[in-house]
Coordinates of C-alpha atoms and ligand atoms in Angstrom, one line a residue:
M19 CA -9.1 -1.4 9.8
T20 CA -5.8 0.1 10.9
R21 CA -3.9 0.8 7.7
S22 CA -1.3 3.4 8.4
G23 CA -2.3 6.8 7.1
H24 CA -6.0 6.2 7.5
P25 CA -8.0 8.2 10.0
K26 CA -9.2 6.5 13.2
Q27 CA -12.4 8.6 13.4
G28 CA -14.8 10.0 10.9
P29 CA -16.7 8.7 7.9
L30 CA -13.6 7.2 6.2
A31 CA -12.7 5.2 9.3
D32 CA -16.3 4.0 9.5
A33 CA -16.4 3.0 5.8
L34 CA -13.1 1.2 6.1
A35 CA -14.1 -0.6 9.2
Q36 CA -17.3 -1.9 7.5
L37 CA -15.2 -3.0 4.5
A38 CA -12.6 -4.8 6.7
A39 CA -15.4 -6.7 8.5
T40 CA -16.9 -7.6 5.1
V41 CA -13.6 -8.7 3.6
E42 CA -13.1 -10.9 6.6
H43 CA -16.6 -12.4 6.3
L44 CA -16.0 -13.1 2.6
G45 CA -12.5 -14.5 3.1
Y46 CA -10.8 -12.2 0.6
D47 CA -7.0 -11.8 0.6
E48 CA -5.1 -8.6 1.4
G49 CA -4.6 -7.7 -2.3
M50 CA -8.4 -7.7 -2.9
H51 CA -8.9 -5.8 0.3
Q52 CA -6.6 -3.1 -0.9
M53 CA -8.3 -2.9 -4.3
L54 CA -11.6 -2.4 -2.6
A55 CA -10.3 0.0 0.1
T56 CA -8.6 2.5 -2.4
A57 CA -10.1 4.8 -4.9
R58 CA -9.2 4.2 -8.6
R59 CA -8.9 7.9 -9.2
E60 CA -8.9 11.1 -7.1
M61 CA -8.8 14.7 -8.3
Q62 CA -8.2 17.7 -6.1
V63 CA -8.8 21.1 -7.6
S64 CA -8.7 24.8 -6.6
V65 CA -11.9 26.6 -7.3
P66 CA -11.3 30.4 -7.5
L67 CA -14.4 32.5 -7.1
R68 CA -14.8 36.1 -8.0
R69 CA -17.4 37.3 -5.4
D70 CA -20.1 39.8 -6.2
D71 CA -18.1 42.5 -4.5
D72 CA -15.2 41.7 -6.9
S73 CA -12.9 40.1 -4.2
V74 CA -11.5 36.7 -4.9
V75 CA -11.6 33.6 -2.7
V76 CA -10.3 30.2 -3.5
Y77 CA -12.1 27.0 -2.4
S78 CA -10.9 23.4 -2.5
G79 CA -12.8 21.0 -4.7
Y80 CA -12.6 17.2 -5.0
R81 CA -13.9 14.3 -7.1
V82 CA -13.1 10.8 -6.0
Q83 CA -13.9 7.8 -8.2
H84 CA -13.8 4.9 -6.0
N85 CA -14.6 2.1 -8.4
F86 CA -15.5 1.4 -12.1
S87 CA -15.7 -2.4 -12.1
R88 CA -19.5 -2.5 -12.7
G89 CA -19.7 0.6 -15.0
P90 CA -19.2 4.4 -15.0
A91 CA -18.6 6.0 -11.6
K92 CA -21.7 7.6 -10.1
G93 CA -22.4 9.9 -7.1
G94 CA -23.4 13.3 -5.8
L95 CA -21.7 16.6 -5.5
R96 CA -21.7 18.2 -2.0
F97 CA -21.3 21.8 -1.1
A98 CA -20.5 22.2 2.6
S99 CA -17.8 24.1 4.5
N100 CA -16.4 21.0 6.3
V101 CA -15.9 18.9 3.1
D102 CA -12.5 17.3 3.0
L103 CA -10.8 14.5 0.9
D104 CA -11.3 11.8 3.5
E105 CA -15.1 12.5 3.7
I106 CA -15.4 12.4 -0.1
R107 CA -13.4 9.1 -0.2
A108 CA -15.9 7.5 2.3
L109 CA -18.9 8.8 0.4
A110 CA -17.5 7.6 -2.9
M111 CA -16.9 4.1 -1.4
W112 CA -20.5 4.0 -0.1
M113 CA -21.7 4.9 -3.6
T114 CA -19.9 1.8 -5.0
W115 CA -21.6 -0.5 -2.5
K116 CA -25.0 1.3 -2.9
C117 CA -25.0 1.0 -6.7
A118 CA -23.9 -2.7 -6.5
L119 CA -26.5 -3.5 -3.9
V120 CA -29.5 -2.1 -5.9
D121 CA -27.9 -3.6 -9.0
V122 CA -27.5 -0.4 -11.2
P123 CA -24.6 -0.7 -13.6
Y124 CA -22.3 1.8 -12.0
G125 CA -19.3 2.2 -9.8
G126 CA -19.1 4.8 -7.1
A127 CA -17.9 8.4 -6.9
K128 CA -18.4 11.6 -4.9
G129 CA -17.5 15.2 -5.3
G130 CA -17.3 18.1 -3.0
V131 CA -16.5 21.8 -2.7
A132 CA -15.6 23.2 0.8
I133 CA -18.0 26.1 0.5
E134 CA -20.9 27.1 2.7
P135 CA -23.6 27.7 0.2
R136 CA -25.7 29.8 2.6
D137 CA -23.0 32.4 2.6
H138 CA -23.1 33.0 -1.1
S139 CA -25.5 34.5 -3.7
N140 CA -27.0 32.4 -6.4
R141 CA -24.7 34.1 -9.0
E142 CA -21.7 33.2 -6.9
L143 CA -22.9 29.6 -6.6
E144 CA -23.3 29.5 -10.4
R145 CA -19.7 30.7 -10.9
V146 CA -18.3 28.2 -8.4
T147 CA -20.3 25.4 -10.0
R148 CA -19.1 26.2 -13.5
R149 CA -15.5 26.6 -12.5
Y150 CA -15.5 23.3 -10.5
T151 CA -17.2 21.5 -13.5
S152 CA -14.6 22.9 -15.8
E153 CA -11.8 21.8 -13.5
I154 CA -13.1 18.2 -13.3
S155 CA -14.3 18.0 -16.9
P156 CA -11.5 15.8 -18.0
I157 CA -12.7 13.0 -15.7
I158 CA -16.5 13.2 -16.0
G159 CA -18.9 12.3 -18.8
P160 CA -21.9 10.1 -19.3
E161 CA -19.8 7.0 -19.8
V162 CA -17.1 8.0 -17.2
D163 CA -18.5 9.5 -14.1
I164 CA -22.0 11.1 -13.7
P165 CA -22.5 13.6 -10.8
A166 CA -25.8 14.3 -9.1
P167 CA -27.1 16.5 -6.3
D168 CA -26.1 15.9 -2.6
I169 CA -26.0 18.2 0.4
G170 CA -25.9 21.9 -0.6
T171 CA -26.6 21.3 -4.3
N172 CA -29.8 20.9 -6.2
E173 CA -31.3 20.6 -9.7
Q174 CA -30.2 24.2 -10.6
T175 CA -26.6 23.1 -9.8
M176 CA -27.0 20.2 -12.1
A177 CA -28.4 22.4 -14.9
W178 CA -25.2 24.6 -14.6
M179 CA -23.0 21.6 -14.6
M180 CA -24.7 20.1 -17.7
D181 CA -24.5 23.5 -19.5
T182 CA -20.8 24.0 -18.6
Y183 CA -19.8 20.5 -19.7
S184 CA -21.9 20.8 -22.9
A185 CA -20.3 24.1 -23.7
L186 CA -16.8 22.6 -23.3
V187 CA -17.5 19.6 -25.6
G188 CA -19.6 21.6 -28.1
H189 CA -23.0 19.9 -27.9
T190 CA -25.6 19.2 -25.3
V191 CA -24.8 16.1 -23.2
Q192 CA -27.9 15.4 -21.0
G193 CA -26.4 12.2 -19.6
V194 CA -23.4 13.9 -17.9
V195 CA -25.4 14.6 -14.7
T196 CA -28.6 13.4 -13.1
G197 CA -31.0 15.2 -10.9
K198 CA -31.5 17.9 -13.5
P199 CA -34.7 19.9 -13.8
V200 CA -37.4 17.8 -15.6
G201 CA -37.5 20.3 -18.5
L202 CA -33.8 19.7 -19.2
G203 CA -34.0 16.0 -19.3
G204 CA -34.4 15.3 -15.6
S205 CA -36.5 12.4 -14.6
R206 CA -40.0 12.7 -13.2
G207 CA -39.9 11.5 -9.7
R208 CA -36.2 12.1 -9.1
A209 CA -36.7 15.0 -6.7
T210 CA -38.6 12.8 -4.2
A211 CA -36.9 9.5 -5.1
T212 CA -34.6 9.3 -2.1
S213 CA -37.4 10.1 0.3
R214 CA -39.9 7.8 -1.4
G215 CA -37.3 5.0 -1.2
A216 CA -36.6 5.6 2.4
A217 CA -40.3 5.5 3.3
H218 CA -40.8 2.4 1.2
I219 CA -37.9 0.6 3.0
A220 CA -39.3 1.8 6.4
M221 CA -42.6 0.2 5.6
L222 CA -40.9 -3.1 4.6
A223 CA -38.8 -3.0 7.7
M224 CA -41.7 -2.2 10.0
A225 CA -43.8 -5.0 8.5
A226 CA -40.9 -7.5 8.9
H227 CA -40.6 -6.6 12.5
G228 CA -44.3 -6.7 13.3
M229 CA -44.9 -3.0 13.5
Q230 CA -48.0 -1.3 12.1
P231 CA -47.6 2.2 10.6
E232 CA -50.8 3.5 12.2
K233 CA -49.6 2.4 15.6
S234 CA -46.0 3.7 15.2
T235 CA -44.2 7.0 15.7
A236 CA -41.1 8.5 14.1
A237 CA -38.6 11.2 14.4
V238 CA -36.8 12.6 11.3
Q239 CA -33.5 14.4 11.6
G240 CA -33.1 16.8 8.7
F241 CA -35.8 18.6 6.7
G242 CA -34.0 19.0 3.4
K243 CA -33.9 16.9 0.2
V244 CA -34.4 13.6 2.0
G245 CA -36.0 14.3 5.4
R246 CA -38.8 16.6 4.3
D247 CA -40.5 14.2 1.9
A248 CA -39.5 11.2 4.0
A249 CA -41.5 12.7 6.8
R250 CA -44.4 13.5 4.4
F251 CA -44.4 9.9 3.0
L252 CA -44.2 8.3 6.4
S253 CA -47.1 10.5 7.7
Q254 CA -49.1 9.7 4.6
S255 CA -48.6 6.0 5.3
G256 CA -50.1 6.5 8.8
V257 CA -47.0 6.9 10.9
T258 CA -47.2 9.6 13.6
V259 CA -44.2 11.8 12.9
R260 CA -43.5 13.3 16.3
A261 CA -40.4 15.4 15.6
V262 CA -38.2 16.8 12.9
S263 CA -35.2 19.0 13.0
D264 CA -32.9 21.1 10.7
V265 CA -29.7 23.0 11.3
D266 CA -31.6 25.8 13.0
G267 CA -33.9 23.9 15.4
A268 CA -36.3 21.1 16.1
V269 CA -40.0 20.8 16.7
Y270 CA -42.1 18.2 18.6
S271 CA -45.7 17.2 18.8
A272 CA -46.8 14.1 20.7
A273 CA -49.9 13.9 18.6
G274 CA -47.9 14.2 15.3
L275 CA -46.7 17.0 13.2
D276 CA -48.7 18.3 10.2
I277 CA -45.9 17.9 7.7
I278 CA -47.7 19.8 4.9
H279 CA -48.2 22.9 7.1
L280 CA -44.7 22.5 8.5
G281 CA -43.4 22.5 4.9
A282 CA -45.3 25.7 4.2
H283 CA -43.8 27.2 7.4
V284 CA -40.3 26.2 6.2
D285 CA -40.9 27.7 2.7
R286 CA -41.9 31.0 4.5
T287 CA -39.2 31.2 7.2
G288 CA -36.4 29.0 6.0
S289 CA -36.5 26.7 9.1
V290 CA -38.7 24.3 11.1
A291 CA -38.0 26.4 14.2
G292 CA -40.9 28.5 15.3
F293 CA -43.6 26.3 13.8
E294 CA -46.9 27.0 15.6
G295 CA -48.7 23.8 16.5
A296 CA -45.6 22.2 17.9
E297 CA -43.2 22.6 20.8
A298 CA -39.6 23.6 20.4
L299 CA -37.2 20.7 21.0
D300 CA -33.4 20.7 21.5
P301 CA -32.2 19.2 18.2
A302 CA -29.7 17.1 20.1
D303 CA -32.6 15.3 21.8
L304 CA -34.2 14.1 18.6
I305 CA -31.9 11.1 18.3
T306 CA -32.9 9.7 21.7
L307 CA -36.6 10.6 21.5
D308 CA -39.2 8.0 22.5
V309 CA -40.3 6.9 19.0
D310 CA -40.5 3.6 17.2
V311 CA -38.6 4.7 14.0
L312 CA -35.6 7.1 13.8
V313 CA -34.7 8.5 10.5
P314 CA -31.4 10.4 10.5
A315 CA -31.6 12.2 7.1
A316 CA -29.0 14.9 7.4
V317 CA -25.2 14.2 7.8
E318 CA -22.7 11.6 8.8
G319 CA -21.8 10.7 12.4
V320 CA -24.9 11.7 14.3
V321 CA -25.6 8.4 16.1
T322 CA -22.4 8.0 18.1
A323 CA -20.9 6.2 21.1
D324 CA -22.3 9.0 23.2
N325 CA -25.9 8.7 22.3
A326 CA -26.4 5.1 20.9
A327 CA -27.1 3.6 24.3
N328 CA -30.0 6.0 24.7
V329 CA -31.6 5.5 21.3
R330 CA -35.2 4.4 22.0
A331 CA -36.3 3.6 18.5
R332 CA -36.7 0.0 17.5
I333 CA -35.7 0.7 13.9
V334 CA -33.2 3.2 12.4
I335 CA -33.7 4.1 8.8
E336 CA -30.5 5.7 7.5
G337 CA -31.7 8.4 5.1
A338 CA -28.3 10.1 5.3
N339 CA -25.1 8.6 4.3
G340 CA -23.0 7.3 7.2
P341 CA -25.1 8.7 10.1
T342 CA -24.1 5.9 12.4
T343 CA -20.5 5.6 13.6
K344 CA -18.8 2.2 13.8
E345 CA -18.9 2.4 17.7
A346 CA -22.6 3.3 17.7
D347 CA -23.3 0.5 15.2
A348 CA -21.9 -2.0 17.7
I349 CA -23.9 -0.6 20.5
L350 CA -27.2 -0.6 18.5
M351 CA -26.5 -4.2 17.4
E352 CA -25.9 -5.2 21.0
R353 CA -29.2 -3.6 22.0
D354 CA -31.1 -5.3 19.2
V355 CA -32.0 -2.0 17.5
V356 CA -32.6 -2.7 13.8
V357 CA -30.5 -0.5 11.6
V358 CA -31.4 -0.4 7.9
P359 CA -28.2 0.9 6.3
D360 CA -27.8 3.9 4.1
I361 CA -26.8 1.9 1.1
L362 CA -30.3 0.4 1.1
A363 CA -32.4 3.0 2.8
N364 CA -31.3 6.0 0.7
A365 CA -30.7 4.2 -2.5
G366 CA -33.9 5.5 -4.1
G367 CA -32.0 8.6 -5.3
V368 CA -29.4 6.8 -7.3
I369 CA -31.9 4.3 -8.6
V370 CA -33.9 7.1 -10.2
S371 CA -30.7 8.8 -11.3
Y372 CA -30.0 5.6 -13.2
F373 CA -33.5 5.8 -14.7
E374 CA -32.8 9.5 -15.7
W375 CA -29.5 8.4 -17.4
V376 CA -31.4 5.6 -19.2
Q377 CA -34.0 8.1 -20.3
A378 CA -31.3 10.4 -21.6
H379 CA -29.9 7.5 -23.7
Q380 CA -33.4 6.6 -24.9
A381 CA -34.2 10.3 -25.6
Y382 CA -37.6 9.3 -24.1
Q383 CA -39.3 10.5 -20.9
W384 CA -41.0 7.9 -18.7
S385 CA -44.2 8.7 -16.8
E386 CA -43.9 9.4 -13.0
R387 CA -45.9 6.3 -12.3
E388 CA -43.5 4.1 -14.3
V389 CA -40.5 5.7 -12.5
N390 CA -42.1 5.1 -9.0
D391 CA -43.2 1.5 -9.8
R392 CA -39.7 0.6 -11.0
L393 CA -38.1 2.3 -8.1
E394 CA -40.2 0.3 -5.6
E395 CA -39.6 -2.9 -7.5
R396 CA -35.8 -2.5 -7.3
L397 CA -35.8 -1.5 -3.7
T398 CA -38.1 -4.4 -2.7
A399 CA -35.7 -6.8 -4.5
A400 CA -32.7 -5.4 -2.7
W401 CA -34.5 -5.5 0.6
H402 CA -35.3 -9.2 0.1
D403 CA -31.7 -9.9 -0.9
V404 CA -30.5 -8.2 2.3
I405 CA -32.9 -9.9 4.8
Q406 CA -32.2 -13.3 3.2
Y407 CA -28.5 -12.9 3.4
A408 CA -28.7 -11.5 6.9
S409 CA -30.7 -14.5 8.2
A410 CA -28.6 -17.1 6.3
H411 CA -25.3 -15.8 7.7
G412 CA -26.5 -14.3 11.1
L413 CA -25.5 -10.8 10.1
T414 CA -26.9 -7.3 10.7
Y415 CA -28.6 -5.7 7.7
R416 CA -25.6 -3.5 7.2
A417 CA -23.1 -6.3 7.2
A418 CA -25.4 -8.3 4.9
A419 CA -25.9 -5.4 2.5
T420 CA -22.2 -4.6 2.4
A421 CA -21.3 -8.3 1.8
I422 CA -23.8 -8.6 -1.1
A423 CA -22.4 -5.4 -2.7
V424 CA -18.7 -6.1 -2.1
R425 CA -19.2 -9.6 -3.6
R426 CA -20.8 -8.2 -6.7
V427 CA -18.1 -5.6 -7.2
T428 CA -15.4 -8.3 -6.6
E429 CA -17.1 -10.7 -9.1
A430 CA -17.1 -8.0 -11.8
H431 CA -13.5 -7.2 -11.0
R432 CA -12.4 -10.8 -11.2
Q433 CA -14.3 -11.4 -14.5
R434 CA -12.7 -8.3 -16.1
G435 CA -9.3 -9.2 -14.8
L436 CA -6.4 -6.9 -13.8
Y437 CA -4.9 -4.8 -16.6
P438 CA -2.2 -5.2 -17.7
Ligands
LIG507 N1 -26.2 12.0 -3.5 C1 -27.1 10.9 -3.6 C2 -26.6 9.7 -2.8 O1 -25.8 9.9 -1.9 C3 -27.5 10.6 -5.0 C4 -26.4 10.1 -5.9 C5 -26.8 9.9 -7.4 O2 -27.9 10.0 -7.7 O3 -25.8 9.7 -8.1 O4 -27.0 8.6 -3.0

């Protein structure tokens, strides 16, 4: 879409292009298009940090609440040096579609602080988290907007957020964030939920396209919150995981990586680089590796116009949010590469976030088995919705998933009506 003022490149351009195509497919008017394209609320804050050496630095923080039509806004908090408002806007919009697609009663949001967490001590990260939480506290809450972990944040970050918010309102509010430590009201199974979901969806996609796990190979970009366990679950399902990468390097083994030993190596050294029992690989070559399944599970914009023509995988499982640019998407479609979109492939995290929020309301903790069963049930239902819509309308999985989601959001919006 070419609205003036919107970027031509980057995640927001990609998100808006997906929306524009969906609005056209659904035949909505320009007013509805604008409602769906713009965030209901955006907050930009300064986050001053007193560093351990007593110097002060000021970071920019954001919270974008894209939509509330189906319920409170929901989405992660990202700490990364390149975070900016447009990126957070795109990620918030994708959260709206993701929550609608897997039918959890939320709108979409995302937050970010433009900080490189690796350059800061734990105590500095605690102070940044608490100050940011305090700054955005007027617009978050269990019935308003519920943050969760994303890149650069984790369950400790969520514990600090919950504590800060609780201190401000004067009592413990477990439902204000999800992805908390299990001992503080976090859900069993939340930590591995995104990866479990991605692997589950990969199995469904492989079966639908006549591929057997034991005869298939995969490459996983990213060995963090999503990629690491996704690689483990894939390999446990019989897939030969040939390569994984992280920000510091990549490793390859034609016979398949031992993911458990690789994980131990990463715990010891901080990176996949240097893992004995594998060859070093240029991380840039992972995307075009000769494998059946490619799982980009790191950041946006890694499958691009420059490498999409060389992708050799038959199936791309988007563990990350927005890893495929709009140009690359068109190239992959042309080449009959199956792309299972982020809003389906990585929705396991927000599904179990929803379960965590429900458990907070119930003041009752579910068993891990119950969490995992319900997670797979919801993802399987969403998968069937998407493949049916895609074949009925001759659309890609991304176009079908976005259409289902946008239609649900629009229906809720129409039923509620426009105030005043
Ligand atoms: N950050 C995750 C995502 O992008 C999880 C969001 C959540 O659980 O609210 O889906």
